XYZ file of C-alpha atoms in Angstrom:
542
model
C 57.610 12.412 -34.694
C 58.518 15.879 -33.403
C 55.978 18.674 -33.467
C 57.987 20.530 -36.116
C 57.918 17.617 -38.547
C 54.200 17.053 -37.971
C 53.502 20.379 -39.678
C 54.934 18.895 -42.912
C 52.886 15.688 -42.805
C 51.391 14.936 -46.229
C 53.857 17.071 -48.204
C 54.810 14.253 -50.561
C 51.190 13.420 -51.412
C 50.303 17.066 -51.957
C 53.327 17.446 -54.218
C 52.103 14.492 -56.288
C 48.651 16.113 -56.439
C 50.191 19.404 -57.598
C 52.185 17.604 -60.282
C 49.047 15.869 -61.499
C 47.121 19.152 -61.675
C 50.017 20.821 -63.530
C 50.756 17.917 -65.858
C 49.905 20.154 -68.827
C 50.873 23.627 -67.598
C 54.401 22.941 -66.414
C 55.485 21.001 -69.521
C 54.147 23.841 -71.673
C 56.128 26.400 -69.666
C 59.305 24.313 -69.767
C 59.110 23.331 -73.407
C 58.164 26.871 -74.453
C 61.166 28.463 -72.753
C 63.462 25.733 -74.037
C 62.165 26.143 -77.589
C 62.631 29.920 -77.513
C 66.184 29.601 -76.178
C 67.257 26.742 -78.428
C 65.620 28.236 -81.520
C 67.211 31.624 -80.874
C 70.636 30.041 -80.410
C 70.292 28.160 -83.687
C 69.117 31.291 -85.503
C 71.771 33.633 -84.092
C 74.530 31.283 -85.231
C 73.388 31.951 -88.785
C 72.705 35.665 -88.339
C 76.194 36.539 -87.052
C 78.478 33.909 -88.634
C 81.685 35.983 -88.741
C 83.742 37.594 -85.992
C 83.332 40.964 -87.696
C 79.553 40.795 -87.494
C 79.686 39.570 -83.883
C 81.992 42.460 -82.929
C 79.632 44.897 -84.667
C 76.747 43.544 -82.571
C 78.731 43.978 -79.348
C 79.684 47.568 -80.290
C 76.055 48.351 -81.103
C 74.860 46.896 -77.782
C 77.515 48.721 -75.773
C 76.797 52.052 -77.455
C 73.012 51.869 -76.973
C 71.615 52.359 -73.466
C 68.179 51.218 -74.678
C 69.654 47.975 -75.976
C 71.399 47.355 -72.663
C 68.206 48.099 -70.755
C 66.172 45.495 -72.644
C 68.807 42.928 -73.629
C 71.381 43.294 -70.900
C 75.117 43.244 -71.403
C 76.909 40.990 -73.863
C 79.336 38.928 -71.718
C 81.780 38.247 -74.587
C 82.296 38.608 -78.329
C 80.937 35.407 -79.809
C 77.775 33.497 -80.568
C 77.268 32.524 -76.915
C 77.466 36.119 -75.737
C 74.929 37.280 -78.344
C 72.563 34.430 -77.431
C 72.720 35.496 -73.785
C 72.030 39.127 -74.690
C 69.062 38.220 -76.880
C 67.372 35.599 -74.693
C 68.624 35.684 -71.106
C 66.455 38.483 -69.706
C 63.187 37.429 -71.330
C 63.613 33.767 -70.352
C 64.555 34.747 -66.797
C 61.381 36.858 -66.557
C 59.291 33.966 -67.930
C 60.873 31.587 -65.408
C 60.008 34.005 -62.606
C 56.396 34.252 -63.809
C 56.158 30.454 -63.888
C 57.218 30.422 -60.237
C 54.700 33.064 -59.208
C 51.745 31.417 -60.951
C 52.636 27.916 -59.717
C 53.154 28.808 -56.060
C 50.063 31.028 -55.818
C 47.923 28.438 -57.635
C 48.789 25.759 -55.083
C 48.530 27.982 -52.002
C 46.187 30.978 -51.906
C 44.111 29.897 -54.899
C 43.502 26.573 -53.134
C 42.309 28.468 -50.079
C 39.842 30.552 -52.107
C 38.282 27.487 -53.742
C 37.940 25.664 -50.401
C 40.368 22.932 -51.452
C 42.775 23.733 -48.597
C 40.043 23.467 -45.978
C 38.886 20.130 -47.372
C 42.437 18.755 -47.488
C 43.131 20.133 -44.029
C 40.346 17.961 -42.579
C 42.607 14.945 -43.246
C 45.981 14.120 -41.669
C 47.863 16.991 -43.316
C 50.268 19.354 -41.589
C 49.864 23.137 -41.630
C 52.982 23.702 -43.746
C 52.446 20.793 -46.132
C 50.622 22.780 -48.842
C 53.249 25.528 -49.067
C 56.100 23.007 -48.870
C 54.584 20.946 -51.702
C 54.161 24.036 -53.893
C 57.783 25.057 -53.307
C 59.075 21.533 -53.956
C 57.220 21.290 -57.255
C 58.373 24.735 -58.365
C 61.988 24.156 -57.377
C 61.962 20.799 -59.168
C 60.566 22.457 -62.285
C 63.404 24.979 -62.256
C 65.999 22.242 -61.813
C 64.592 20.503 -64.861
C 64.439 23.824 -66.722
C 68.123 24.454 -66.030
C 69.096 21.125 -67.595
C 66.733 21.592 -70.550
C 68.144 25.046 -71.314
C 71.708 23.805 -70.972
C 70.940 20.900 -73.284
C 69.306 23.149 -75.873
C 72.218 25.594 -75.866
C 74.817 22.821 -76.018
C 72.906 21.161 -78.846
C 73.193 24.440 -80.769
C 76.980 24.079 -80.657
C 77.762 26.362 -77.694
C 80.314 25.394 -74.973
C 78.889 22.943 -72.415
C 80.200 24.779 -69.335
C 78.735 28.084 -70.440
C 75.444 26.381 -71.303
C 75.261 24.846 -67.829
C 76.015 28.267 -66.308
C 73.239 29.892 -68.355
C 70.684 27.230 -67.392
C 71.668 27.382 -63.723
C 71.501 31.194 -63.639
C 68.001 31.317 -65.138
C 66.795 28.496 -62.884
C 68.225 30.217 -59.811
C 66.527 33.518 -60.668
C 63.222 31.680 -61.098
C 63.546 29.875 -57.761
C 64.007 33.169 -55.925
C 60.610 34.322 -57.179
C 59.058 31.108 -55.891
C 60.147 32.382 -52.486
C 58.747 35.837 -53.257
C 55.379 34.329 -54.207
C 55.411 32.190 -51.052
C 55.658 35.376 -48.971
C 53.095 37.411 -50.940
C 50.658 34.476 -50.684
C 50.741 34.966 -46.909
C 50.449 38.749 -47.006
C 47.921 39.594 -49.734
C 44.168 39.476 -49.322
C 43.547 37.211 -52.344
C 45.310 34.980 -54.876
C 45.039 37.667 -57.540
C 46.555 40.263 -55.206
C 49.339 37.822 -54.246
C 50.225 37.320 -57.910
C 50.036 41.068 -58.522
C 52.380 41.944 -55.650
C 54.845 39.240 -56.705
C 54.700 40.519 -60.296
C 55.384 44.047 -59.008
C 58.474 42.740 -57.198
C 59.544 41.106 -60.465
C 59.047 44.422 -62.284
C 61.165 46.199 -59.662
C 63.890 43.566 -60.076
C 63.840 44.092 -63.838
C 64.041 47.878 -63.456
C 66.976 47.676 -61.034
C 68.836 45.370 -63.428
C 67.964 47.673 -66.325
C 69.158 50.750 -64.429
C 72.448 49.061 -63.574
C 73.053 48.131 -67.209
C 71.598 51.213 -68.869
C 73.494 53.759 -66.771
C 76.852 51.986 -67.130
C 79.583 53.521 -69.291
C 81.294 51.300 -71.880
C 85.083 51.170 -71.785
C 87.431 51.718 -74.712
C 87.303 47.980 -75.476
C 83.458 48.157 -75.451
C 83.345 46.094 -72.237
C 80.472 47.190 -69.976
C 80.340 46.571 -66.224
C 76.941 46.971 -64.589
C 76.529 49.607 -61.880
C 75.455 48.929 -58.277
C 71.627 48.894 -58.857
C 71.954 45.514 -60.594
C 73.337 44.084 -57.332
C 69.890 44.692 -55.802
C 68.159 42.438 -58.341
C 68.098 38.600 -58.512
C 68.017 38.979 -62.304
C 71.151 41.128 -62.058
C 72.839 38.419 -59.968
C 71.965 35.839 -62.609
C 73.419 38.075 -65.312
C 76.659 38.391 -63.316
C 77.240 34.671 -63.743
C 78.374 35.799 -67.230
C 77.750 32.571 -69.159
C 80.330 32.105 -71.955
C 82.226 35.117 -70.565
C 84.062 33.651 -67.575
C 81.305 31.544 -65.994
C 81.399 32.986 -62.466
C 79.283 30.574 -60.390
C 79.456 32.300 -57.018
C 76.475 34.723 -57.559
C 74.255 31.625 -57.447
C 74.972 31.508 -53.703
C 73.115 34.829 -53.377
C 70.032 33.242 -54.955
C 70.219 30.272 -52.573
C 70.597 32.543 -49.545
C 67.689 34.834 -50.496
C 65.457 31.851 -51.321
C 66.170 30.328 -47.891
C 65.349 33.620 -46.145
C 62.094 34.048 -48.075
C 60.968 30.465 -47.439
C 61.710 30.800 -43.729
C 59.701 34.030 -43.606
C 56.797 32.448 -45.493
C 56.541 29.521 -43.080
C 56.743 31.908 -40.131
C 53.907 34.026 -41.549
C 51.808 30.892 -42.127
C 51.773 30.312 -38.366
C 50.238 33.737 -37.729
C 47.271 33.894 -40.082
C 43.973 32.097 -40.668
C 43.286 30.026 -43.784
C 41.629 32.192 -46.465
C 42.930 35.521 -45.124
C 46.114 37.520 -45.599
C 48.262 39.421 -43.144
C 47.124 42.733 -44.618
C 43.617 43.894 -43.621
C 40.917 43.859 -46.309
C 39.706 47.335 -47.296
C 35.998 47.827 -46.841
C 34.230 49.250 -49.860
C 31.522 51.943 -49.889
C 28.110 51.001 -48.498
C 26.400 51.583 -51.870
C 27.689 50.761 -55.340
C 28.318 53.552 -57.857
C 25.879 53.834 -60.792
C 28.585 52.635 -63.150
C 28.709 49.267 -61.402
C 24.974 48.589 -61.779
C 25.384 46.662 -65.024
C 27.414 43.640 -66.232
C 29.581 45.973 -68.330
C 30.305 48.236 -65.361
C 31.212 45.278 -63.174
C 33.454 43.756 -65.867
C 35.242 47.092 -66.322
C 35.706 47.423 -62.559
C 37.257 43.949 -62.408
C 39.554 44.382 -65.410
C 40.646 48.029 -65.329
C 43.568 47.457 -62.953
C 45.096 44.850 -65.264
C 44.642 47.173 -68.246
C 46.355 50.074 -66.481
C 49.372 47.897 -65.702
C 49.624 46.572 -69.254
C 49.203 50.076 -70.724
C 52.074 51.419 -68.610
C 54.321 48.539 -69.693
C 53.404 48.842 -73.373
C 53.992 52.600 -73.317
C 57.517 52.085 -71.957
C 58.264 49.389 -74.530
C 56.764 51.465 -77.361
C 58.791 54.548 -76.440
C 62.007 52.549 -76.092
C 61.620 50.805 -79.458
C 60.663 54.039 -81.153
C 63.659 55.881 -79.700
C 66.115 53.564 -81.493
C 64.182 53.563 -84.769
C 66.535 56.092 -86.334
C 69.425 53.670 -85.647
C 67.718 50.859 -87.579
C 69.966 51.190 -90.603
C 73.091 50.962 -88.447
C 71.804 47.987 -86.431
C 70.376 46.014 -89.352
C 73.292 46.887 -91.586
C 75.704 45.130 -89.201
C 74.606 41.696 -90.433
C 73.612 40.764 -93.970
C 71.657 37.732 -92.731
C 69.824 39.832 -90.116
C 68.849 42.373 -92.756
C 67.634 39.552 -95.003
C 65.652 37.905 -92.182
C 64.039 41.175 -91.091
C 63.128 41.757 -94.701
C 61.357 38.373 -94.781
C 59.587 39.168 -91.513
C 58.443 42.577 -92.655
C 58.084 42.122 -96.399
C 60.968 44.349 -97.481
C 61.157 48.095 -98.081
C 62.898 50.938 -96.262
C 65.035 49.651 -93.359
C 63.348 51.946 -90.836
C 59.910 50.694 -91.925
C 61.192 47.105 -91.897
C 62.393 47.606 -88.328
C 59.063 49.036 -87.142
C 57.085 46.320 -88.956
C 59.100 43.545 -87.303
C 58.940 45.148 -83.861
C 55.229 45.908 -84.220
C 54.551 42.271 -85.078
C 56.387 41.101 -81.957
C 54.849 43.602 -79.542
C 51.332 42.995 -80.906
C 51.629 39.293 -80.015
C 52.921 40.180 -76.561
C 50.032 42.627 -76.080
C 47.668 39.769 -76.946
C 48.742 38.350 -73.589
C 46.504 41.002 -72.013
C 43.596 39.856 -74.196
C 44.024 36.241 -73.117
C 44.409 37.222 -69.471
C 41.331 39.458 -69.529
C 39.141 36.802 -71.163
C 40.311 34.023 -68.848
C 39.056 36.167 -65.978
C 35.668 34.686 -66.875
C 36.903 31.237 -65.778
C 37.853 32.685 -62.385
C 34.434 34.258 -62.059
C 32.764 30.859 -62.596
C 34.179 29.617 -59.306
C 33.408 32.941 -57.620
C 30.559 35.427 -57.846
C 29.145 34.442 -61.248
C 26.388 32.235 -59.840
C 25.109 35.136 -57.734
C 25.217 37.492 -60.744
C 23.256 35.070 -62.936
C 20.650 34.702 -60.188
C 19.561 38.247 -61.110
C 18.057 39.367 -64.436
C 21.486 39.110 -66.154
C 21.684 36.438 -68.863
C 24.789 34.403 -69.648
C 25.373 35.988 -73.084
C 25.007 39.505 -71.642
C 27.515 38.764 -68.875
C 29.949 37.143 -71.310
C 29.675 39.923 -73.903
C 30.446 42.500 -71.212
C 33.795 40.831 -70.521
C 34.498 40.417 -74.251
C 33.792 44.114 -74.880
C 36.136 45.134 -72.070
C 38.866 42.876 -73.436
C 38.380 44.258 -76.958
C 38.467 47.862 -75.752
C 41.562 47.186 -73.679
C 43.339 45.513 -76.599
C 42.594 48.469 -78.872
C 43.933 50.864 -76.234
C 47.147 48.870 -75.861
C 47.775 48.757 -79.607
C 47.155 52.484 -79.901
C 49.537 53.131 -77.003
C 52.213 51.030 -78.732
C 51.756 52.835 -82.048
C 51.760 56.310 -80.538
C 54.710 55.437 -78.300
C 56.689 54.261 -81.332
C 55.722 57.295 -83.380
C 56.323 59.993 -80.761
C 59.660 58.557 -79.633
C 60.829 58.250 -83.244
C 59.642 61.802 -83.903
C 61.706 63.062 -80.946
C 64.803 61.228 -82.223
C 64.397 62.027 -85.933
C 62.888 65.504 -85.563
C 59.800 64.741 -87.642
C 56.182 63.848 -86.831
C 55.682 62.339 -90.274
C 55.575 58.711 -89.135
C 53.240 59.140 -86.133
C 49.955 58.502 -88.018
C 51.361 55.599 -90.043
C 52.803 53.876 -86.972
C 49.541 54.327 -85.049
C 47.655 52.828 -87.988
C 50.178 49.985 -88.297
C 49.535 49.084 -84.673
C 45.739 49.219 -84.999
C 45.722 46.974 -88.077
C 46.889 44.162 -85.737
C 43.565 44.339 -83.844
C 41.612 41.841 -86.044
C 44.350 39.208 -85.663
C 44.352 39.688 -81.903
C 40.576 39.386 -81.795
C 40.748 36.177 -83.859
C 42.919 34.779 -81.079
C 40.410 36.178 -78.577
C 37.634 34.367 -80.433
C 39.566 31.115 -80.032
C 39.823 31.754 -76.270
C 36.073 32.397 -76.004
C 35.359 29.252 -78.021
C 37.443 26.998 -75.757
C 35.865 28.581 -72.673
C 32.502 27.534 -74.082
C 33.506 24.124 -75.449
C 36.458 22.874 -73.364
C 36.378 24.868 -70.111
C 38.698 22.509 -68.209
C 41.390 23.002 -70.851
C 40.635 26.652 -71.555
C 43.584 28.092 -69.620
C 46.156 25.682 -71.035
C 44.875 25.878 -74.615
C 44.610 29.671 -74.573
C 48.148 30.260 -73.352
C 49.448 27.524 -75.647
C 47.796 29.265 -78.607
C 49.441 32.561 -77.663
C 52.801 30.838 -77.247
C 52.360 29.170 -80.619
C 51.697 32.535 -82.279
C 54.823 33.957 -80.651
C 57.016 31.043 -81.736
C 55.635 31.008 -85.293
C 56.032 34.763 -85.653
C 59.585 34.967 -84.312
C 61.118 31.629 -85.241
C 59.033 30.636 -88.252
C 61.045 32.612 -90.845
C 64.342 31.629 -89.196
C 63.475 27.930 -89.102
C 61.765 28.179 -92.510
C 58.602 26.495 -91.233
C 56.152 25.213 -93.906
C 53.499 27.700 -95.041
C 50.587 25.652 -93.589
C 52.228 25.874 -90.155
C 52.807 29.619 -90.532
C 49.170 30.061 -91.526
C 48.018 28.703 -88.149
C 48.870 32.044 -86.548
C 46.371 34.836 -87.287
C 49.221 37.320 -87.035
C 50.809 35.744 -90.142
C 47.897 37.137 -92.191
C 48.165 40.718 -90.938
C 49.298 43.272 -93.551
C 52.942 44.222 -92.980
C 52.399 47.878 -92.221
C 54.201 50.270 -92.377
C 56.612 48.580 -94.840
C 53.758 47.414 -97.114
C 50.412 48.748 -98.278
C 47.165 47.991 -96.468
C 45.297 44.953 -97.809
C 41.626 44.980 -96.824
C 40.760 41.340 -97.580
C 42.891 39.613 -94.896
C 41.771 42.173 -92.319
C 38.115 41.532 -93.160
C 38.619 37.742 -93.073
C 40.320 37.925 -89.675
C 37.487 40.077 -88.332
C 34.950 37.564 -89.656
C 36.804 34.650 -88.046
C 36.882 36.541 -84.763
C 33.127 37.145 -84.869
C 32.321 33.520 -85.758
C 34.509 32.044 -83.016
C 33.166 34.501 -80.464
C 29.550 33.756 -81.380
C 30.236 30.009 -81.177
C 31.836 30.407 -77.755
C 28.909 32.425 -76.390
C 26.367 29.882 -77.702
C 28.317 26.954 -76.228
C 28.614 28.732 -72.888
C 24.812 29.003 -72.683
C 24.444 25.218 -72.786
C 27.043 23.953 -70.330
C 27.271 23.747 -66.548
C 29.120 26.456 -64.639
C 32.541 25.715 -63.097
C 32.711 22.603 -65.283
């Protein structure tokens, strides 16, 4: 066997190990994205049944830069084109995140836990771990492409266009597997590697958004993206134009960039030690600041960076959604079924209030992703410095409550940012500050529901720590699916009731009801208390 091939010895076995470790995570990712895409396709068919309503949607998308920034460009007038506009970007971003988390989990995270060093003591080549991670991730995207194509075709859309849509999303996701492979070699830790890869994903989204948002629609309402979208793998995937010509050649750009990134990652692997990155680690001050000399100070120090990133993202989303609030009547009035569905989501009332209620419900669930992420940081700490912290006078409940308080504070900040962003942007567009307080209050009333979900996360950390990550993200995904697809699919009331967000008062289109808010707050407290008590009685890193 040549020396080059020896470095890949053991790749197949490590790939099988990675598949076994991800036997829950990857199916959840794949089924979640497939369900969102297939459910949206089935719902859109009913929302825009006539050519007139489909043409009105295309005109609205072409005329609104904000819509093009978030949804992308509609490739054609028809159900397929609207499905692509509504789902393509978000599913492509989710596919990219799946790549980043999977590759980093099986490379740098393995190094931090000592698993790589233990495996390396056997007959395993130096490149085997990275190769196995890339094989598993690429295989997951191949399967995702077929699942998405099958879901879209099952909804009655053309098979060729469905295959093009699945392939484009899978190709965009594979590119970010290569990005994560490189950042795993450069960054100083697994968390930093994920953060840098996520920043690259954000840059790719912004370049695609700039290319679409700055474009000028033609007289026939056709929009051609500008050059910035050519700098983004998501922009390349969009240029496949599923259902609007099905141009397959941009997929070659994904394959070429993935090959370059993988080659660079393997080259970097040869020039660094296990457990370290290419970038030097910054040395901290010799003495800790007074604010760090408590569990709460340490928890805030660990979580503040994540909160800053989420707050910036939520502010942008809040401002963008608020800026188009004054166009709600025009957008919702283009489809009778859409107006009816939004009314069911928001409880009826003025169309502007209905719009903000529906959008607030969606963004509040997305913001709960920060809450889940912040609380699951405790699981990472169990395999890290927690044992040393608990060796001092800090008790387990005190340490856990510090993280819960930080997560609660961060969630409240995010909701307030969303509400104020909505209100101020709408005030700038409509010329009135009247709705700012009501929109801020409508955002904050979602806090008890979010904390009920947080209580569930704390409870599973205490009771089922091995399944905590999977169950927590699955619960968040379930809330998102129930909230967005439940009314469309007319799910039974007991299923809808499983989501705490289903019990939140529909502000601002309805009046505030105190009872459900108080019940949600009580459920949050009970679940949190149960989780803290269970955590006191179990082994660490279990």
